[in-house]
Amino acid sequence: MSAPLRWSALEARLPLHELPAFHRAFLRQHRPELNPDTLPLRRVQQYVSQTLHALAKEGKARRVGDDFELEAELIPPPYRE
C-alpha cells in the first residue's frame, strides 16, 4: 500500500486553472448524483469540503489539522501519483 496523499499537496501541484476539473472529477467519483459538471464552482468547492469531511467521518480519510490524507484509490485516476 502506498503512503496516503495530502489533499493540499494534490491541489498545490496543479495549475490554478486545472483545480475546477480536479474538484469535479473528485465529486464524479464520490458524489455522482450531484452531477458536478453542471454545478457552479462555488457549489463544487462546498461539496468537495463536505465530501472530504464525510470520508474522514467514515474512516476512509484522515484529518490532519486543516488538511486531509487520502489513499490513492480515493483520488480520481488522472490525478493519482
Tab-separated table of N, CA, C and O in Angstrom:
chain	number	residue	atom	x	y	z
A	1	MET	N	0.847	-1.181	0.000
A	1	MET	CA	0.000	0.000	0.000
A	1	MET	C	0.891	1.241	0.000
A	1	MET	O	1.877	1.316	0.718
A	2	SER	N	0.551	2.221	-0.801
A	2	SER	CA	1.334	3.449	-0.877
A	2	SER	C	0.959	4.385	0.265
A	2	SER	O	-0.054	4.216	0.933
A	3	ALA	N	1.807	5.371	0.467
A	3	ALA	CA	1.566	6.346	1.524
A	3	ALA	C	0.335	7.184	1.184
A	3	ALA	O	0.057	7.455	0.010
A	4	PRO	N	-0.406	7.608	2.200
A	4	PRO	CA	-1.569	8.469	1.950
A	4	PRO	C	-1.143	9.776	1.278
A	4	PRO	O	-0.014	10.242	1.458
A	5	LEU	N	-2.042	10.315	0.501
A	5	LEU	CA	-1.787	11.574	-0.209
A	5	LEU	C	-2.436	12.723	0.544
A	5	LEU	O	-3.575	12.606	0.991
A	6	ARG	N	-1.733	13.809	0.680
A	6	ARG	CA	-2.279	15.004	1.318
A	6	ARG	C	-3.099	15.787	0.296
A	6	ARG	O	-2.648	16.058	-0.813
A	7	TRP	N	-4.301	16.153	0.695
A	7	TRP	CA	-5.194	16.909	-0.178
A	7	TRP	C	-4.536	18.216	-0.612
A	7	TRP	O	-4.556	18.573	-1.780
A	8	SER	N	-3.941	18.939	0.320
A	8	SER	CA	-3.321	20.223	-0.010
A	8	SER	C	-2.168	20.043	-0.999
A	8	SER	O	-1.963	20.887	-1.877
A	9	ALA	N	-1.429	18.952	-0.889
A	9	ALA	CA	-0.336	18.690	-1.828
A	9	ALA	C	-0.879	18.380	-3.219
A	9	ALA	O	-0.301	18.804	-4.231
A	10	LEU	N	-1.986	17.640	-3.267
A	10	LEU	CA	-2.607	17.351	-4.563
A	10	LEU	C	-3.038	18.648	-5.247
A	10	LEU	O	-2.794	18.848	-6.431
A	11	GLU	N	-3.678	19.525	-4.486
A	11	GLU	CA	-4.129	20.796	-5.056
A	11	GLU	C	-2.950	21.681	-5.447
A	11	GLU	O	-2.983	22.331	-6.487
A	12	ALA	N	-1.908	21.688	-4.632
A	12	ALA	CA	-0.762	22.577	-4.873
A	12	ALA	C	0.020	22.207	-6.129
A	12	ALA	O	0.609	23.083	-6.768
A	13	ARG	N	0.007	20.936	-6.501
A	13	ARG	CA	0.801	20.550	-7.678
A	13	ARG	C	0.089	20.829	-8.995
A	13	ARG	O	0.674	20.676	-10.059
A	14	LEU	N	-1.177	21.229	-8.916
A	14	LEU	CA	-1.934	21.534	-10.133
A	14	LEU	C	-1.913	23.027	-10.430
A	14	LEU	O	-1.998	23.838	-9.507
A	15	PRO	N	-1.849	23.391	-11.706
A	15	PRO	CA	-2.022	24.804	-12.045
A	15	PRO	C	-3.426	25.261	-11.623
A	15	PRO	O	-4.380	24.468	-11.650
A	16	LEU	N	-3.540	26.494	-11.230
A	16	LEU	CA	-4.799	27.031	-10.717
A	16	LEU	C	-5.969	26.772	-11.659
A	16	LEU	O	-7.061	26.397	-11.207
A	17	HIS	N	-5.764	26.910	-12.954
A	17	HIS	CA	-6.866	26.732	-13.903
A	17	HIS	C	-7.338	25.278	-14.002
A	17	HIS	O	-8.411	25.014	-14.535
A	18	GLU	N	-6.552	24.321	-13.472
A	18	GLU	CA	-6.951	22.908	-13.506
A	18	GLU	C	-7.692	22.453	-12.247
A	18	GLU	O	-8.244	21.351	-12.213
A	19	LEU	N	-7.708	23.282	-11.211
A	19	LEU	CA	-8.366	22.886	-9.965
A	19	LEU	C	-9.857	22.588	-10.131
A	19	LEU	O	-10.337	21.592	-9.579
A	20	PRO	N	-10.613	23.404	-10.864
A	20	PRO	CA	-12.034	23.055	-11.011
A	20	PRO	C	-12.249	21.670	-11.628
A	20	PRO	O	-13.122	20.925	-11.178
A	21	ALA	N	-11.447	21.299	-12.611
A	21	ALA	CA	-11.585	19.975	-13.230
A	21	ALA	C	-11.233	18.877	-12.231
A	21	ALA	O	-11.902	17.838	-12.184
A	22	PHE	N	-10.202	19.097	-11.422
A	22	PHE	CA	-9.820	18.134	-10.384
A	22	PHE	C	-10.953	17.966	-9.375
A	22	PHE	O	-11.340	16.844	-9.038
A	23	HIS	N	-11.496	19.076	-8.906
A	23	HIS	CA	-12.582	19.011	-7.925
A	23	HIS	C	-13.810	18.321	-8.507
A	23	HIS	O	-14.454	17.511	-7.835
A	24	ARG	N	-14.139	18.617	-9.758
A	24	ARG	CA	-15.302	17.972	-10.382
A	24	ARG	C	-15.056	16.469	-10.569
A	24	ARG	O	-15.963	15.656	-10.371
A	25	ALA	N	-13.835	16.100	-10.936
A	25	ALA	CA	-13.518	14.671	-11.083
A	25	ALA	C	-13.641	13.960	-9.735
A	25	ALA	O	-14.148	12.836	-9.662
A	26	PHE	N	-13.203	14.612	-8.665
A	26	PHE	CA	-13.325	14.041	-7.326
A	26	PHE	C	-14.799	13.822	-6.977
A	26	PHE	O	-15.177	12.763	-6.470
A	27	LEU	N	-15.635	14.799	-7.277
A	27	LEU	CA	-17.068	14.654	-6.992
A	27	LEU	C	-17.724	13.612	-7.891
A	27	LEU	O	-18.612	12.889	-7.444
A	28	ARG	N	-17.311	13.526	-9.153
A	28	ARG	CA	-17.869	12.482	-10.030
A	28	ARG	C	-17.584	11.101	-9.454
A	28	ARG	O	-18.412	10.200	-9.553
A	29	GLN	N	-16.429	10.948	-8.825
A	29	GLN	CA	-16.063	9.652	-8.244
A	29	GLN	C	-16.849	9.375	-6.961
A	29	GLN	O	-17.273	8.238	-6.739
A	30	HIS	N	-17.045	10.377	-6.130
A	30	HIS	CA	-17.636	10.154	-4.806
A	30	HIS	C	-19.090	10.590	-4.672
A	30	HIS	O	-19.785	10.075	-3.798
A	31	ARG	N	-19.535	11.529	-5.493
A	31	ARG	CA	-20.911	12.046	-5.382
A	31	ARG	C	-21.506	12.247	-6.779
A	31	ARG	O	-21.919	13.343	-7.129
A	32	PRO	N	-21.543	11.205	-7.598
A	32	PRO	CA	-22.015	11.359	-8.982
A	32	PRO	C	-23.449	11.868	-9.069
A	32	PRO	O	-23.817	12.503	-10.062
A	33	GLU	N	-24.239	11.617	-8.029
A	33	GLU	CA	-25.638	12.071	-8.045
A	33	GLU	C	-25.752	13.591	-8.092
A	33	GLU	O	-26.800	14.135	-8.461
A	34	LEU	N	-24.684	14.293	-7.753
A	34	LEU	CA	-24.702	15.770	-7.783
A	34	LEU	C	-24.560	16.329	-9.192
A	34	LEU	O	-24.806	17.505	-9.405
A	35	ASN	N	-24.142	15.492	-10.132
A	35	ASN	CA	-23.866	15.935	-11.497
A	35	ASN	C	-22.942	17.163	-11.454
A	35	ASN	O	-23.318	18.259	-11.858
A	36	PRO	N	-21.721	16.983	-10.925
A	36	PRO	CA	-20.827	18.108	-10.656
A	36	PRO	C	-20.441	18.946	-11.870
A	36	PRO	O	-20.079	20.112	-11.706
A	37	ASP	N	-20.553	18.400	-13.072
A	37	ASP	CA	-20.195	19.182	-14.254
A	37	ASP	C	-21.183	20.316	-14.522
A	37	ASP	O	-20.878	21.231	-15.284
A	38	THR	N	-22.340	20.258	-13.897
A	38	THR	CA	-23.340	21.311	-14.101
A	38	THR	C	-23.396	22.305	-12.940
A	38	THR	O	-24.129	23.289	-13.018
A	39	LEU	N	-22.642	22.050	-11.879
A	39	LEU	CA	-22.690	22.903	-10.695
A	39	LEU	C	-21.802	24.136	-10.847
A	39	LEU	O	-20.728	24.056	-11.451
A	40	PRO	N	-22.222	25.249	-10.258
A	40	PRO	CA	-21.330	26.411	-10.207
A	40	PRO	C	-20.101	26.083	-9.355
A	40	PRO	O	-20.169	25.251	-8.433
A	41	LEU	N	-19.000	26.732	-9.645
A	41	LEU	CA	-17.749	26.439	-8.964
A	41	LEU	C	-17.867	26.565	-7.446
A	41	LEU	O	-17.328	25.750	-6.701
A	42	ARG	N	-18.593	27.549	-6.969
A	42	ARG	CA	-18.765	27.723	-5.518
A	42	ARG	C	-19.397	26.475	-4.895
A	42	ARG	O	-18.994	26.023	-3.832
A	43	ARG	N	-20.404	25.920	-5.544
A	43	ARG	CA	-21.059	24.707	-5.032
A	43	ARG	C	-20.094	23.513	-5.088
A	43	ARG	O	-20.074	22.680	-4.185
A	44	VAL	N	-19.328	23.433	-6.164
A	44	VAL	CA	-18.344	22.351	-6.278
A	44	VAL	C	-17.405	22.395	-5.082
A	44	VAL	O	-17.161	21.384	-4.427
A	45	GLN	N	-16.887	23.569	-4.770
A	45	GLN	CA	-15.970	23.716	-3.635
A	45	GLN	C	-16.642	23.306	-2.326
A	45	GLN	O	-16.035	22.633	-1.495
A	46	GLN	N	-17.889	23.708	-2.137
A	46	GLN	CA	-18.605	23.343	-0.914
A	46	GLN	C	-18.788	21.831	-0.821
A	46	GLN	O	-18.583	21.237	0.245
A	47	TYR	N	-19.169	21.207	-1.928
A	47	TYR	CA	-19.385	19.761	-1.913
A	47	TYR	C	-18.078	18.993	-1.739
A	47	TYR	O	-18.061	17.924	-1.120
A	48	VAL	N	-16.977	19.503	-2.278
A	48	VAL	CA	-15.679	18.857	-2.064
A	48	VAL	C	-15.358	18.859	-0.570
A	48	VAL	O	-14.981	17.837	-0.003
A	49	SER	N	-15.531	19.996	0.062
A	49	SER	CA	-15.268	20.095	1.503
A	49	SER	C	-16.164	19.137	2.291
A	49	SER	O	-15.694	18.398	3.166
A	50	GLN	N	-17.451	19.126	1.971
A	50	GLN	CA	-18.384	18.216	2.651
A	50	GLN	C	-17.981	16.760	2.448
A	50	GLN	O	-18.055	15.947	3.372
A	51	THR	N	-17.571	16.433	1.243
A	51	THR	CA	-17.206	15.060	0.916
A	51	THR	C	-15.943	14.640	1.658
A	51	THR	O	-15.859	13.517	2.177
A	52	LEU	N	-14.956	15.522	1.740
A	52	LEU	CA	-13.741	15.208	2.491
A	52	LEU	C	-14.068	14.954	3.965
A	52	LEU	O	-13.567	13.997	4.565
A	53	HIS	N	-14.922	15.791	4.536
A	53	HIS	CA	-15.324	15.598	5.934
A	53	HIS	C	-16.083	14.279	6.104
A	53	HIS	O	-15.866	13.555	7.089
A	54	ALA	N	-16.959	13.962	5.154
A	54	ALA	CA	-17.717	12.710	5.230
A	54	ALA	C	-16.790	11.502	5.121
A	54	ALA	O	-16.952	10.515	5.849
A	55	LEU	N	-15.815	11.560	4.221
A	55	LEU	CA	-14.863	10.456	4.085
A	55	LEU	C	-14.069	10.268	5.379
A	55	LEU	O	-13.810	9.139	5.794
A	56	ALA	N	-13.705	11.369	6.013
A	56	ALA	CA	-12.984	11.276	7.291
A	56	ALA	C	-13.880	10.663	8.362
A	56	ALA	O	-13.439	9.805	9.138
A	57	LYS	N	-15.125	11.072	8.385
A	57	LYS	CA	-16.075	10.536	9.382
A	57	LYS	C	-16.283	9.030	9.184
A	57	LYS	O	-16.446	8.285	10.148
A	58	GLU	N	-16.260	8.585	7.923
A	58	GLU	CA	-16.426	7.166	7.596
A	58	GLU	C	-15.136	6.371	7.792
A	58	GLU	O	-15.125	5.155	7.595
A	59	GLY	N	-14.051	7.048	8.125
A	59	GLY	CA	-12.771	6.373	8.308
A	59	GLY	C	-12.024	6.106	7.023
A	59	GLY	O	-11.031	5.380	7.015
A	60	LYS	N	-12.467	6.675	5.923
A	60	LYS	CA	-11.821	6.465	4.631
A	60	LYS	C	-10.729	7.494	4.361
A	60	LYS	O	-9.903	7.303	3.476
A	61	ALA	N	-10.749	8.606	5.087
A	61	ALA	CA	-9.731	9.647	5.004
A	61	ALA	C	-9.384	10.028	6.440
A	61	ALA	O	-10.054	9.613	7.380
A	62	ARG	N	-8.329	10.816	6.588
A	62	ARG	CA	-7.905	11.206	7.929
A	62	ARG	C	-7.659	12.703	7.962
A	62	ARG	O	-7.007	13.248	7.073
A	63	ARG	N	-8.218	13.355	8.987
A	63	ARG	CA	-7.959	14.783	9.202
A	63	ARG	C	-6.558	14.942	9.755
A	63	ARG	O	-6.154	14.223	10.643
A	64	VAL	N	-5.842	15.922	9.231
A	64	VAL	CA	-4.514	16.275	9.710
A	64	VAL	C	-4.511	17.792	9.817
A	64	VAL	O	-4.277	18.489	8.831
A	65	GLY	N	-4.855	18.292	10.992
A	65	GLY	CA	-5.007	19.738	11.156
A	65	GLY	C	-6.148	20.223	10.285
A	65	GLY	O	-7.268	19.724	10.384
A	66	ASP	N	-5.850	21.162	9.410
A	66	ASP	CA	-6.854	21.676	8.470
A	66	ASP	C	-6.824	20.936	7.141
A	66	ASP	O	-7.472	21.357	6.183
A	67	ASP	N	-6.072	19.865	7.064
A	67	ASP	CA	-5.865	19.132	5.823
A	67	ASP	C	-6.452	17.725	5.957
A	67	ASP	O	-6.959	17.341	7.012
A	68	PHE	N	-6.378	16.967	4.876
A	68	PHE	CA	-6.842	15.582	4.855
A	68	PHE	C	-5.786	14.713	4.186
A	68	PHE	O	-5.088	15.157	3.280
A	69	GLU	N	-5.696	13.469	4.628
A	69	GLU	CA	-4.901	12.446	3.965
A	69	GLU	C	-5.852	11.403	3.412
A	69	GLU	O	-6.783	10.975	4.103
A	70	LEU	N	-5.605	11.011	2.169
A	70	LEU	CA	-6.449	10.026	1.493
A	70	LEU	C	-5.575	8.988	0.822
A	70	LEU	O	-4.481	9.290	0.360
A	71	GLU	N	-6.096	7.774	0.747
A	71	GLU	CA	-5.423	6.732	-0.026
A	71	GLU	C	-5.617	7.039	-1.510
A	71	GLU	O	-6.598	7.667	-1.909
A	72	ALA	N	-4.684	6.580	-2.318
A	72	ALA	CA	-4.693	6.901	-3.750
A	72	ALA	C	-5.997	6.505	-4.439
A	72	ALA	O	-6.470	7.215	-5.319
A	73	GLU	N	-6.611	5.404	-4.016
A	73	GLU	CA	-7.838	4.963	-4.700
A	73	GLU	C	-9.008	5.930	-4.500
A	73	GLU	O	-10.004	5.842	-5.214
A	74	LEU	N	-8.904	6.843	-3.550
A	74	LEU	CA	-9.956	7.837	-3.337
A	74	LEU	C	-9.783	9.067	-4.219
A	74	LEU	O	-10.645	9.939	-4.258
A	75	ILE	N	-8.671	9.115	-4.949
A	75	ILE	CA	-8.368	10.233	-5.844
A	75	ILE	C	-8.688	9.795	-7.264
A	75	ILE	O	-8.372	8.663	-7.656
A	76	PRO	N	-9.297	10.666	-8.071
A	76	PRO	CA	-9.567	10.285	-9.467
A	76	PRO	C	-8.269	9.854	-10.183
A	76	PRO	O	-7.226	10.496	-10.000
A	77	PRO	N	-8.321	8.783	-10.954
A	77	PRO	CA	-7.110	8.210	-11.579
A	77	PRO	C	-6.184	9.204	-12.272
A	77	PRO	O	-4.978	9.095	-12.090
A	78	PRO	N	-6.673	10.165	-13.023
A	78	PRO	CA	-5.702	11.041	-13.700
A	78	PRO	C	-4.847	11.876	-12.727
A	78	PRO	O	-3.828	12.398	-13.123
A	79	TYR	N	-5.263	11.965	-11.487
A	79	TYR	CA	-4.564	12.817	-10.528
A	79	TYR	C	-3.786	12.037	-9.482
A	79	TYR	O	-3.174	12.611	-8.600
A	80	ARG	N	-3.780	10.729	-9.585
A	80	ARG	CA	-3.027	9.894	-8.635
A	80	ARG	C	-1.552	9.894	-8.992
A	80	ARG	O	-1.190	9.903	-10.155
A	81	GLU	N	-0.706	9.815	-7.977
A	81	GLU	CA	0.730	9.619	-8.197
A	81	GLU	C	1.357	9.055	-6.974
A	81	GLU	O	0.935	9.236	-5.887
